[in-house]
mmCIF file of C-alpha atoms and ligand atoms in Angstrom:
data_model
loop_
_atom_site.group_PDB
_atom_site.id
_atom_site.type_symbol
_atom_site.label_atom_id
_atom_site.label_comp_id
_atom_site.label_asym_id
_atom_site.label_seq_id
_atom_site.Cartn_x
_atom_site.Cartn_y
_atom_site.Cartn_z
ATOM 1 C CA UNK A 185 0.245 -18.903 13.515
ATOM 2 C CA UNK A 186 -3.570 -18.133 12.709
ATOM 3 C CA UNK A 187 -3.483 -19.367 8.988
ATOM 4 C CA UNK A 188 -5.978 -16.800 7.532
ATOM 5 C CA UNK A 189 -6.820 -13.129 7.418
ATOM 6 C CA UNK A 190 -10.660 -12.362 7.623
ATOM 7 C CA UNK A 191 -11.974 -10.268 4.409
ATOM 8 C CA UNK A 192 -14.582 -7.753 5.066
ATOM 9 C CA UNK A 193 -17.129 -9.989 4.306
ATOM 10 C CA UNK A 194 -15.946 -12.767 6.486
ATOM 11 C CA UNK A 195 -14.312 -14.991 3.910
ATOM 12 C CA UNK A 196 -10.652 -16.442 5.457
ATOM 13 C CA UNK A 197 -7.703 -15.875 2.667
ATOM 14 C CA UNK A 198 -4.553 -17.800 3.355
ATOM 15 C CA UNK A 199 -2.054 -15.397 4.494
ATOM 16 C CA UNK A 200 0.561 -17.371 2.058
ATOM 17 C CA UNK A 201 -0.344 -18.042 -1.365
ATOM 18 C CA UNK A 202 1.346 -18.654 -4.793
ATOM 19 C CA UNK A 203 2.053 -16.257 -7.405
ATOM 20 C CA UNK A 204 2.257 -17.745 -10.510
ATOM 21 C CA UNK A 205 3.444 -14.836 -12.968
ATOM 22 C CA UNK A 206 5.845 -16.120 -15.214
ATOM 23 C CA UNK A 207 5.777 -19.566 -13.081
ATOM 24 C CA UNK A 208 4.712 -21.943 -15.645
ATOM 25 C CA UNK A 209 7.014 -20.867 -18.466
ATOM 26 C CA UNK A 210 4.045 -20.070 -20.545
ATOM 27 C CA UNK A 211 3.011 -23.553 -20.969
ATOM 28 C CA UNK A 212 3.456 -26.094 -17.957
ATOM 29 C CA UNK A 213 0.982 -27.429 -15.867
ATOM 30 C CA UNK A 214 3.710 -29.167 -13.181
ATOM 31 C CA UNK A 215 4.839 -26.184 -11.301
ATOM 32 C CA UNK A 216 1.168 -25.911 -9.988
ATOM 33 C CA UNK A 217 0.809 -29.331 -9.049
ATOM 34 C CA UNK A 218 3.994 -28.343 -7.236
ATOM 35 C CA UNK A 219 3.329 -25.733 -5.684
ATOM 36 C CA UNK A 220 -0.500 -27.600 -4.407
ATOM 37 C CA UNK A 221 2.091 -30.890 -3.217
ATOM 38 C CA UNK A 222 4.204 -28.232 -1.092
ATOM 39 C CA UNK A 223 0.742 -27.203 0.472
ATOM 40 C CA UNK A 224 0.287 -24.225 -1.083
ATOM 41 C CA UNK A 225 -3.957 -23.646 -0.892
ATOM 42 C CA UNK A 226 -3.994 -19.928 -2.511
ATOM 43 C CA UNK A 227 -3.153 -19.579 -5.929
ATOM 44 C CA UNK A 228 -2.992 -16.227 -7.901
ATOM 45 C CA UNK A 229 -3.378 -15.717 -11.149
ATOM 46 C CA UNK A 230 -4.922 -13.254 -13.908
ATOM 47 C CA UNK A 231 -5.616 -12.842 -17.358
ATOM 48 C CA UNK A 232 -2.858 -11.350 -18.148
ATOM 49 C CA UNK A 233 -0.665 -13.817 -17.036
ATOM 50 C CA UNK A 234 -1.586 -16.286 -19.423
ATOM 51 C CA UNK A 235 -1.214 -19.042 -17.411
ATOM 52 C CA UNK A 236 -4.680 -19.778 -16.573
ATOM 53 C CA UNK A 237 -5.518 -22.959 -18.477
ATOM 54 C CA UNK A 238 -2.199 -24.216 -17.366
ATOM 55 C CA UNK A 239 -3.491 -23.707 -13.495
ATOM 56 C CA UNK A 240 -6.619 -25.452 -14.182
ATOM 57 C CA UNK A 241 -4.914 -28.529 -15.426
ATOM 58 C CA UNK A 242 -2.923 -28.385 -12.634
ATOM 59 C CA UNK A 243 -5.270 -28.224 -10.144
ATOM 60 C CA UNK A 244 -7.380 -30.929 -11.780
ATOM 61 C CA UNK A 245 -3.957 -33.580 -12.284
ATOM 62 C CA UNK A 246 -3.236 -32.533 -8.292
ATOM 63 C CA UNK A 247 -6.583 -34.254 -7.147
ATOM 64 C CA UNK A 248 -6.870 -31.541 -4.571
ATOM 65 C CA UNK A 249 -10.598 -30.414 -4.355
ATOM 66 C CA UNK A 250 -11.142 -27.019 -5.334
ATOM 67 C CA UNK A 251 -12.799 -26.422 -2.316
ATOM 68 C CA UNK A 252 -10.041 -26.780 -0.707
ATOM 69 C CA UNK A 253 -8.342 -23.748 -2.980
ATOM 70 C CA UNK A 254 -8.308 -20.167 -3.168
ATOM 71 C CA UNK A 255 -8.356 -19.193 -6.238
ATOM 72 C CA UNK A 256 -7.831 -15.818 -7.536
ATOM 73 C CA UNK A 257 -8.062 -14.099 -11.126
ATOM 74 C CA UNK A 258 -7.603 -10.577 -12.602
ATOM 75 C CA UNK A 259 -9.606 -8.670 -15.304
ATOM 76 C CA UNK A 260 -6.286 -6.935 -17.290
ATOM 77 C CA UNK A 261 -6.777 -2.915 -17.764
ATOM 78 C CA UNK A 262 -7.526 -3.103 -21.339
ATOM 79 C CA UNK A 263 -10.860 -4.916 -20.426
ATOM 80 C CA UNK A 264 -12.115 -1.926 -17.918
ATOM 81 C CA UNK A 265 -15.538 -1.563 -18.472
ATOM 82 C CA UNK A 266 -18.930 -3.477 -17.596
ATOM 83 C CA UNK A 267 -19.181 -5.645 -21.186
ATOM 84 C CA UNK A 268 -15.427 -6.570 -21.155
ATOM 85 C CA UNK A 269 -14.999 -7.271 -17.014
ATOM 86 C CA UNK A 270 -17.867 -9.524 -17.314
ATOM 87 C CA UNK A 271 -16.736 -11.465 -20.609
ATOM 88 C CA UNK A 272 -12.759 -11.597 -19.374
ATOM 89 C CA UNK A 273 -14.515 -12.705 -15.935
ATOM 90 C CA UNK A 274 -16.489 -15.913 -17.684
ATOM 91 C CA UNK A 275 -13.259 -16.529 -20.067
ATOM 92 C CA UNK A 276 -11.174 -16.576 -17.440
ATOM 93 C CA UNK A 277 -13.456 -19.223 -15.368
ATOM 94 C CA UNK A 278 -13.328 -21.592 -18.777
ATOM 95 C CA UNK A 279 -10.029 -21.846 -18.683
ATOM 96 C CA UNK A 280 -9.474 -21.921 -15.134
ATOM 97 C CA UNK A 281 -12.262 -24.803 -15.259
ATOM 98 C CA UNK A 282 -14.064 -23.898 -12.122
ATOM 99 C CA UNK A 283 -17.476 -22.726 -12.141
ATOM 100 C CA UNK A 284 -16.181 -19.989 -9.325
ATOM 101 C CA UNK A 285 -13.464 -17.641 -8.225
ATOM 102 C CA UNK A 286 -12.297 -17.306 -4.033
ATOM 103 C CA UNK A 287 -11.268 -13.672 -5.412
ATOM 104 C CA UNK A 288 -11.674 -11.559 -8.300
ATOM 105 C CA UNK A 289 -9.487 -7.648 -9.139
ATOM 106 C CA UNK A 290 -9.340 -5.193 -11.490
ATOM 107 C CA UNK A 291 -5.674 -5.752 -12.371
ATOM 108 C CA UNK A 292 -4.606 -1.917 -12.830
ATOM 109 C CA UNK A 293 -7.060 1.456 -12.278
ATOM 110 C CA UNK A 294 -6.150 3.019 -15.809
ATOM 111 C CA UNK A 295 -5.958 1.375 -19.318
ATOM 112 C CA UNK A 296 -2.822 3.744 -19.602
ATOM 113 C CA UNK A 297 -1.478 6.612 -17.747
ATOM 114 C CA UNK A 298 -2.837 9.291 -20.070
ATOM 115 C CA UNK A 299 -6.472 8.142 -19.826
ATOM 116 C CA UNK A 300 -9.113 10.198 -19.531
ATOM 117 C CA UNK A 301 -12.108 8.029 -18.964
ATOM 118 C CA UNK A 302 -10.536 5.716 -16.315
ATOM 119 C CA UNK A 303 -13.178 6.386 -13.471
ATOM 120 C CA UNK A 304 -16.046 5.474 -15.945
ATOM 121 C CA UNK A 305 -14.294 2.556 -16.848
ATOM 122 C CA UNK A 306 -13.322 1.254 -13.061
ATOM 123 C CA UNK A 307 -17.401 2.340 -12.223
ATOM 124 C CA UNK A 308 -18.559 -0.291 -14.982
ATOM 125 C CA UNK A 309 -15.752 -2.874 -13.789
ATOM 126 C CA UNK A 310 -17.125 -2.512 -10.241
ATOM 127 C CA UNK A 311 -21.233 -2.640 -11.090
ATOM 128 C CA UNK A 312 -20.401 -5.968 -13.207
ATOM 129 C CA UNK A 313 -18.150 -7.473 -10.137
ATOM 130 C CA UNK A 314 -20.457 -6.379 -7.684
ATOM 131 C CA UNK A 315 -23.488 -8.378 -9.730
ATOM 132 C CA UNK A 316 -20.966 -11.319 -9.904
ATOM 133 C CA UNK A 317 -20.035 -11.129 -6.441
ATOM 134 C CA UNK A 318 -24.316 -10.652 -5.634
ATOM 135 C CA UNK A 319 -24.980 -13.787 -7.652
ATOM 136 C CA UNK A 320 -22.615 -15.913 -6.156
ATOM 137 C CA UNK A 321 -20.023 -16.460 -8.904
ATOM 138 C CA UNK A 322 -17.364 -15.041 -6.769
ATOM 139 C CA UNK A 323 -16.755 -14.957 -3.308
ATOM 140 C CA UNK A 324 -14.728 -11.841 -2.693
ATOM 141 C CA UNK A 325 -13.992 -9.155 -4.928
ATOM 142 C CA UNK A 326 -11.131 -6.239 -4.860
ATOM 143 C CA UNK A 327 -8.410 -4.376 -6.616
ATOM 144 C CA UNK A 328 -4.787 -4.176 -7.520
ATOM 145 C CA UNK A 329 -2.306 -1.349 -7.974
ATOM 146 C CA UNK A 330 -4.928 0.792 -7.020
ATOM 147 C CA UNK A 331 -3.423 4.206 -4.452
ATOM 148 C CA UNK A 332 -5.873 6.116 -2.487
ATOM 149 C CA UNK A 333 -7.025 8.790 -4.746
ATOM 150 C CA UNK A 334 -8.357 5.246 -7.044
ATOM 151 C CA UNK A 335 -10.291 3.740 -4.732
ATOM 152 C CA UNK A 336 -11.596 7.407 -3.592
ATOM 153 C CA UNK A 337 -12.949 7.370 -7.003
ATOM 154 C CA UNK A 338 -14.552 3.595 -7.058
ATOM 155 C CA UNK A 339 -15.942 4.940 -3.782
ATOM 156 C CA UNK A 340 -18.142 6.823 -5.378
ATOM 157 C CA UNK A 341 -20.458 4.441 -7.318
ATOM 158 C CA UNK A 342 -19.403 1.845 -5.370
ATOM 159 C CA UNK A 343 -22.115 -0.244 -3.779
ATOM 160 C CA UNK A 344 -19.795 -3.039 -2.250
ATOM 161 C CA UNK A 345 -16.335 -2.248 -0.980
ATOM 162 C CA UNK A 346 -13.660 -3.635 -1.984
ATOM 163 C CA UNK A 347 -12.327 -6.495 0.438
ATOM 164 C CA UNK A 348 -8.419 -6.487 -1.179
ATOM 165 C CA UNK A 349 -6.018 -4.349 -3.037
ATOM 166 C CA UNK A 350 -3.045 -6.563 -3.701
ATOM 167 C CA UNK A 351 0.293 -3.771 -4.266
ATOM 168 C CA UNK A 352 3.780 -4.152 -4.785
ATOM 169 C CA UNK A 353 5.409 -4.199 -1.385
ATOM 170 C CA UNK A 354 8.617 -5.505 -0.050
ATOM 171 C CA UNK A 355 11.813 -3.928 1.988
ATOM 172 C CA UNK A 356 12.788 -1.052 0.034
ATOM 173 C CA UNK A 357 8.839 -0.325 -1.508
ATOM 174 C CA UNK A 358 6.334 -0.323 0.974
ATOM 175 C CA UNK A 359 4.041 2.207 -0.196
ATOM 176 C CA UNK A 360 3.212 3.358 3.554
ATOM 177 C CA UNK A 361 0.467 5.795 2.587
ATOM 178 C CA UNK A 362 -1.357 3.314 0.457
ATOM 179 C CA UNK A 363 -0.793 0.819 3.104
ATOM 180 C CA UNK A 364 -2.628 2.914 5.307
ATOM 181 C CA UNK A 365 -5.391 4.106 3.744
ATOM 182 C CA UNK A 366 -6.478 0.686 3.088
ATOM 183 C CA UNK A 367 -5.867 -0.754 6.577
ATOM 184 C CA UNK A 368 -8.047 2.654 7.685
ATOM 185 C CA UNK A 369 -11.076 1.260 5.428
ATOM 186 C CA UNK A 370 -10.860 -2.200 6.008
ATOM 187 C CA UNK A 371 -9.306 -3.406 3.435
ATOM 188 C CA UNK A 372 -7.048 -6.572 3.694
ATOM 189 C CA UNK A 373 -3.537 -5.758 1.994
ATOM 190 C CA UNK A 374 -2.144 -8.287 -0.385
ATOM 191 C CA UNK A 375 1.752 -7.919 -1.488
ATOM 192 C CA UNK A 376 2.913 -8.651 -5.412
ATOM 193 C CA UNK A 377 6.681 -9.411 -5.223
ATOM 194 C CA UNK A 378 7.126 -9.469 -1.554
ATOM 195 C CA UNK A 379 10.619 -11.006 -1.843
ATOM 196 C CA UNK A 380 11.372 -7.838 -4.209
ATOM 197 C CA UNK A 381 13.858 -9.297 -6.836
ATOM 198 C CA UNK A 382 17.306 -10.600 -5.997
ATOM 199 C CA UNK A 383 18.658 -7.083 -5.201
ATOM 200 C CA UNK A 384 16.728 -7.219 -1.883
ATOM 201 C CA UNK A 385 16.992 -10.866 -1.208
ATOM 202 C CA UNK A 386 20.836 -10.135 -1.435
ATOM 203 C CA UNK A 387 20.851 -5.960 0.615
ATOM 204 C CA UNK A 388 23.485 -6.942 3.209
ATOM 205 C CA UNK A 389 20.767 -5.622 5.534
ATOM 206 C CA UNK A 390 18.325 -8.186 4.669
ATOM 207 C CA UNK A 391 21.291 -11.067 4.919
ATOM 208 C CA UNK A 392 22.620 -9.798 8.436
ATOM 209 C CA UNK A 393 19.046 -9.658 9.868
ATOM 210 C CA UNK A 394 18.266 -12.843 8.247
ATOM 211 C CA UNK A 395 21.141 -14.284 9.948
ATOM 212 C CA UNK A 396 20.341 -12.770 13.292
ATOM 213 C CA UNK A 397 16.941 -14.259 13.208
ATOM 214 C CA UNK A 398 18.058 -17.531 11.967
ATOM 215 C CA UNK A 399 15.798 -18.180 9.040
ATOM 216 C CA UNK A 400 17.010 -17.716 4.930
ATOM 217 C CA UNK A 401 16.849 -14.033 3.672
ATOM 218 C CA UNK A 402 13.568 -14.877 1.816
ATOM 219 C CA UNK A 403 11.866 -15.975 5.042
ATOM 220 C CA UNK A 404 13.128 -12.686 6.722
ATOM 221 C CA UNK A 405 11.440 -11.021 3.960
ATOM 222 C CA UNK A 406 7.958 -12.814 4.133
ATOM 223 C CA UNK A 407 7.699 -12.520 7.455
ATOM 224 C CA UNK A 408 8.580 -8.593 7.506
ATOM 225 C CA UNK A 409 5.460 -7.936 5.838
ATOM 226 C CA UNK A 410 3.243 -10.705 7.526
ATOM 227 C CA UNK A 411 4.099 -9.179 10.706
ATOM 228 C CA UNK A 412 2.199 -6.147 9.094
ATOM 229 C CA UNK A 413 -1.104 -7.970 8.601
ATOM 230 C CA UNK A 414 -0.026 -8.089 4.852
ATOM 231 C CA UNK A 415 -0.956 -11.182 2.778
ATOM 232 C CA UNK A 416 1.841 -12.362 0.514
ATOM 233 C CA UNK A 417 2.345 -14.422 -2.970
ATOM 234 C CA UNK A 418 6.005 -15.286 -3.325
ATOM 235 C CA UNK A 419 6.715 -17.189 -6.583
ATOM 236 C CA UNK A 420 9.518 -19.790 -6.472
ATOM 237 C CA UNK A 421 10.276 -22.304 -9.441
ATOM 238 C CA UNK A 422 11.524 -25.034 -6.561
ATOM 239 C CA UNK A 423 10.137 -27.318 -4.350
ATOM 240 C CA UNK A 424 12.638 -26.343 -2.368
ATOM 241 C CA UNK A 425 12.062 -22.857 -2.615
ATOM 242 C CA UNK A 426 8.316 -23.214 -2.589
ATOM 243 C CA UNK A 427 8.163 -24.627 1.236
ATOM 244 C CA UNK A 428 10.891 -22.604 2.411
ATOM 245 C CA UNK A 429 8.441 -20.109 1.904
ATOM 246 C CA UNK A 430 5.492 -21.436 2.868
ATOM 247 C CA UNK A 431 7.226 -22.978 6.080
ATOM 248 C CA UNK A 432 7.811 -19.740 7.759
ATOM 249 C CA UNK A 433 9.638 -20.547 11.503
ATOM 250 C CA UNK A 434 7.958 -18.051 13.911
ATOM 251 C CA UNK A 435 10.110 -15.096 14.539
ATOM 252 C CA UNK A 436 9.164 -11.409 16.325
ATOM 253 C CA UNK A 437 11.414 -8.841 14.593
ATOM 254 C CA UNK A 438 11.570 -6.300 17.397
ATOM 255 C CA UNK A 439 10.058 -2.533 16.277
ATOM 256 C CA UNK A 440 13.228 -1.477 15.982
ATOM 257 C CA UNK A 441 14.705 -3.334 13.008
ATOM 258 C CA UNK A 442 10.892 -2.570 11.706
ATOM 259 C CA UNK A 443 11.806 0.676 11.357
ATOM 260 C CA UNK A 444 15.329 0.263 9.947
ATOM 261 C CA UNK A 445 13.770 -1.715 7.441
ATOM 262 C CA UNK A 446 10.770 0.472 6.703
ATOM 263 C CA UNK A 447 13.216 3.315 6.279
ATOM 264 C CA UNK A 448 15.785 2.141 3.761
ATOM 265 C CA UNK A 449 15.938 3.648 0.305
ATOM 266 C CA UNK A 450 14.068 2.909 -2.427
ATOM 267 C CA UNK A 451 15.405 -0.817 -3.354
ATOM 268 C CA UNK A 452 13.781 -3.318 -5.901
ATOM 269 C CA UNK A 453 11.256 -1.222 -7.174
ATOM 270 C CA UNK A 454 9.852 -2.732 -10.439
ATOM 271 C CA UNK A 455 8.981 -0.032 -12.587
ATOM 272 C CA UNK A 456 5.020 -0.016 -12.512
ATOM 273 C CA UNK A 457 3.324 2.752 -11.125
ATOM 274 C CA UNK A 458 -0.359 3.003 -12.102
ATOM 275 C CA UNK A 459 -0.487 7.066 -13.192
ATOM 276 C CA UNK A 460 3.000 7.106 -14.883
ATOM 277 C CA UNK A 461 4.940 4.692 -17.897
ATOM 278 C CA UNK A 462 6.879 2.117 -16.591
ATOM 279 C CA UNK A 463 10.421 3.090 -15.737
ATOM 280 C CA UNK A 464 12.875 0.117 -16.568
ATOM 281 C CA UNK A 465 12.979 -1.815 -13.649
ATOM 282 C CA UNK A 466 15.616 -1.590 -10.727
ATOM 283 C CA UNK A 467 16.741 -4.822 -9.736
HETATM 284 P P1 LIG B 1079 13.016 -18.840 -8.642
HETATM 285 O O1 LIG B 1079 11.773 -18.491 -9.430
HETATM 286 O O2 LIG B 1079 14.176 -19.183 -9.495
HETATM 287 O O3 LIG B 1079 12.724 -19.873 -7.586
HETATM 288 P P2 LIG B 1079 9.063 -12.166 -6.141
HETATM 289 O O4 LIG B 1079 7.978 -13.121 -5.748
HETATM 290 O O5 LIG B 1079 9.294 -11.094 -5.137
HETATM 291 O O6 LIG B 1079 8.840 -11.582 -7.517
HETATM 292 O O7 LIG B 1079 10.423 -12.949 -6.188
HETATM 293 C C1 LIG B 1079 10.557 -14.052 -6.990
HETATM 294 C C2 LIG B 1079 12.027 -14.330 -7.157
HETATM 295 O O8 LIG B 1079 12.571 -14.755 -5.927
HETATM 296 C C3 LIG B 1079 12.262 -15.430 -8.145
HETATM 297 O O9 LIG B 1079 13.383 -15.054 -8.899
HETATM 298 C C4 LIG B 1079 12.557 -16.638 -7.277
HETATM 299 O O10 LIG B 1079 13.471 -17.504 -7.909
HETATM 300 C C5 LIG B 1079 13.209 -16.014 -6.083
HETATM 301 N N1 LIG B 1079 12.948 -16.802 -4.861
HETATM 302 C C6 LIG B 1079 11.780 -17.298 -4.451
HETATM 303 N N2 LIG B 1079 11.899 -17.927 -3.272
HETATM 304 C C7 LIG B 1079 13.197 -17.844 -2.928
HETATM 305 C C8 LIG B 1079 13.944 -18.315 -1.816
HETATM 306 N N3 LIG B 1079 13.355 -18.967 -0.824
HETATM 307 N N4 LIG B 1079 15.276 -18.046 -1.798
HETATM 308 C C9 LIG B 1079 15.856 -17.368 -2.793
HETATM 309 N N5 LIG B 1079 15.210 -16.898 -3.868
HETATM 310 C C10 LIG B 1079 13.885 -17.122 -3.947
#
């Protein structure tokens, strides 16, 4: 399998990386030293998550260059803006301890659903990536939860497109549209929560295909959307877990479980949807 997918701008991003929301328990440095031992080389992170000084220890105890790691950060949607993207951007790298990021996002368009100024803000967000991106510090930038009327509106201050928008898709969410649109422009797709939450890992679909296929439900899943050209981050608190998932055996799910799959319900969903408040999750 080729091990990368070729940004925009020609930078390679592992097609399997680590997501690391929630991973390090708030405080714990180990899981990412895990995660780099399983040979994990893209780790994702943001703000928000406040896990970053726990991923920069981690990465400094592994003794794996940095080179040698993708790393990626997020500015959170409270700090839209040029000032606060720019400041959350530098605060981010000192805790991260790297003097660089592989990949930086705006986390979510809109500071809330009911705001009015949220183009303005994403516009100021862009100009001060696109300067960071220009001067080196970074060396791809993009977006996350953003839908095609979003990055419609980036598009037009935008100097630089953007080379990712990283969305919440698994079996039972897969946001076809947005999908679309950003496979139309270029843009590489990157899935939050591909493994959708133990109520897909356990859809009898998922386990009978799984089975059929020969590899663990969570393999099934990963490879569902990789087969898409779709990036993914699964988070697993295992090592275990961690190369199961990383150690994907090469399957071909034929177009017509594809489409059974692409067609089910609405299953897993988490609740976030960038333009409306967050409906308690379905797991
Ligand atoms: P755990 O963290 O206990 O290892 P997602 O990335 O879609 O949000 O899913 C993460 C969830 O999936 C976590 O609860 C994680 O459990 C679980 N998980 C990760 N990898 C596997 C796996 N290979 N088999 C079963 N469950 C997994």
């Amino acid at each position: 399998m080729n091990e990368y997918f070729v940004l925009l701008n020609g930078v390679k991003l592992p097609k399997i990386g680590y997501g690391t929301f929630r991973c390090t328990d708030g405080s714990d440095e180990r899981i990412v030293r895990m995660a780099l031992e399983a040979g994990y080389r893209m780790l994702d992170t943001a703000a928000f998550y406040e896990n970053e000084e726990y991923i920069g220890k981690g990465i400094k105890e592994s003794g794996v260059p940095r080179e040698e790691i993708f790393l990626t950060s997020k500015v959170w949607k409270t700090d839209l803006g040029y000032e606060k993207t720019r400041e959350s951007f530098y605060a981010s790298l000192e805790r991260l301890q790297t003097d660089y990021l592989d990949l930086f996002l705006i986390h979510w368009p809109k500071p809330d659903p009911e705001c009015e100024n949220w183009k303005e803000l994403i516009a100021g967000s862009w100009k001060a990536m696109e300067e960071l991106y220009e001067q080196g510090k970074v060396r791809a930038i993009g977006l996350s939860n953003f839908l095609p009327h979003h990055i419609d509106a980036l598009m037009e201050t935008a100097k630089v497109k953007p080379m990712v928008d990283q969305l919440e898709l698994h079996v039972g969410y897969m946001q076809e549209l947005a999908v679309q649109y950003c496979k139309n422009m270029g843009i590489q797709v990157q899935a939050w929560s591909p493994l959708g939450r133990t109520r897909v890992l356990q859809e009898a679909v998922v386990l009978k295909m799984a089975e059929k296929y020969g590899v663990t439900p969570a393999q099934f899943l990963l490879r569902f959307l990789l087969q898409q050209d779709i990036c993914v981050i699964p988070k697993a608190t295992s090592m275990e877990r961690m190369r199961q998932n990383l150690e994907l055996p090469m399957i071909e799910i034929t177009a017509e479980d594809m489409y059974t799959l692409k067609c089910l319900p609405q299953l897993g969903w988490s609740g976030e949807h960038p333009d409306r408040e967050r409906v308690p999750a379905q797991v």
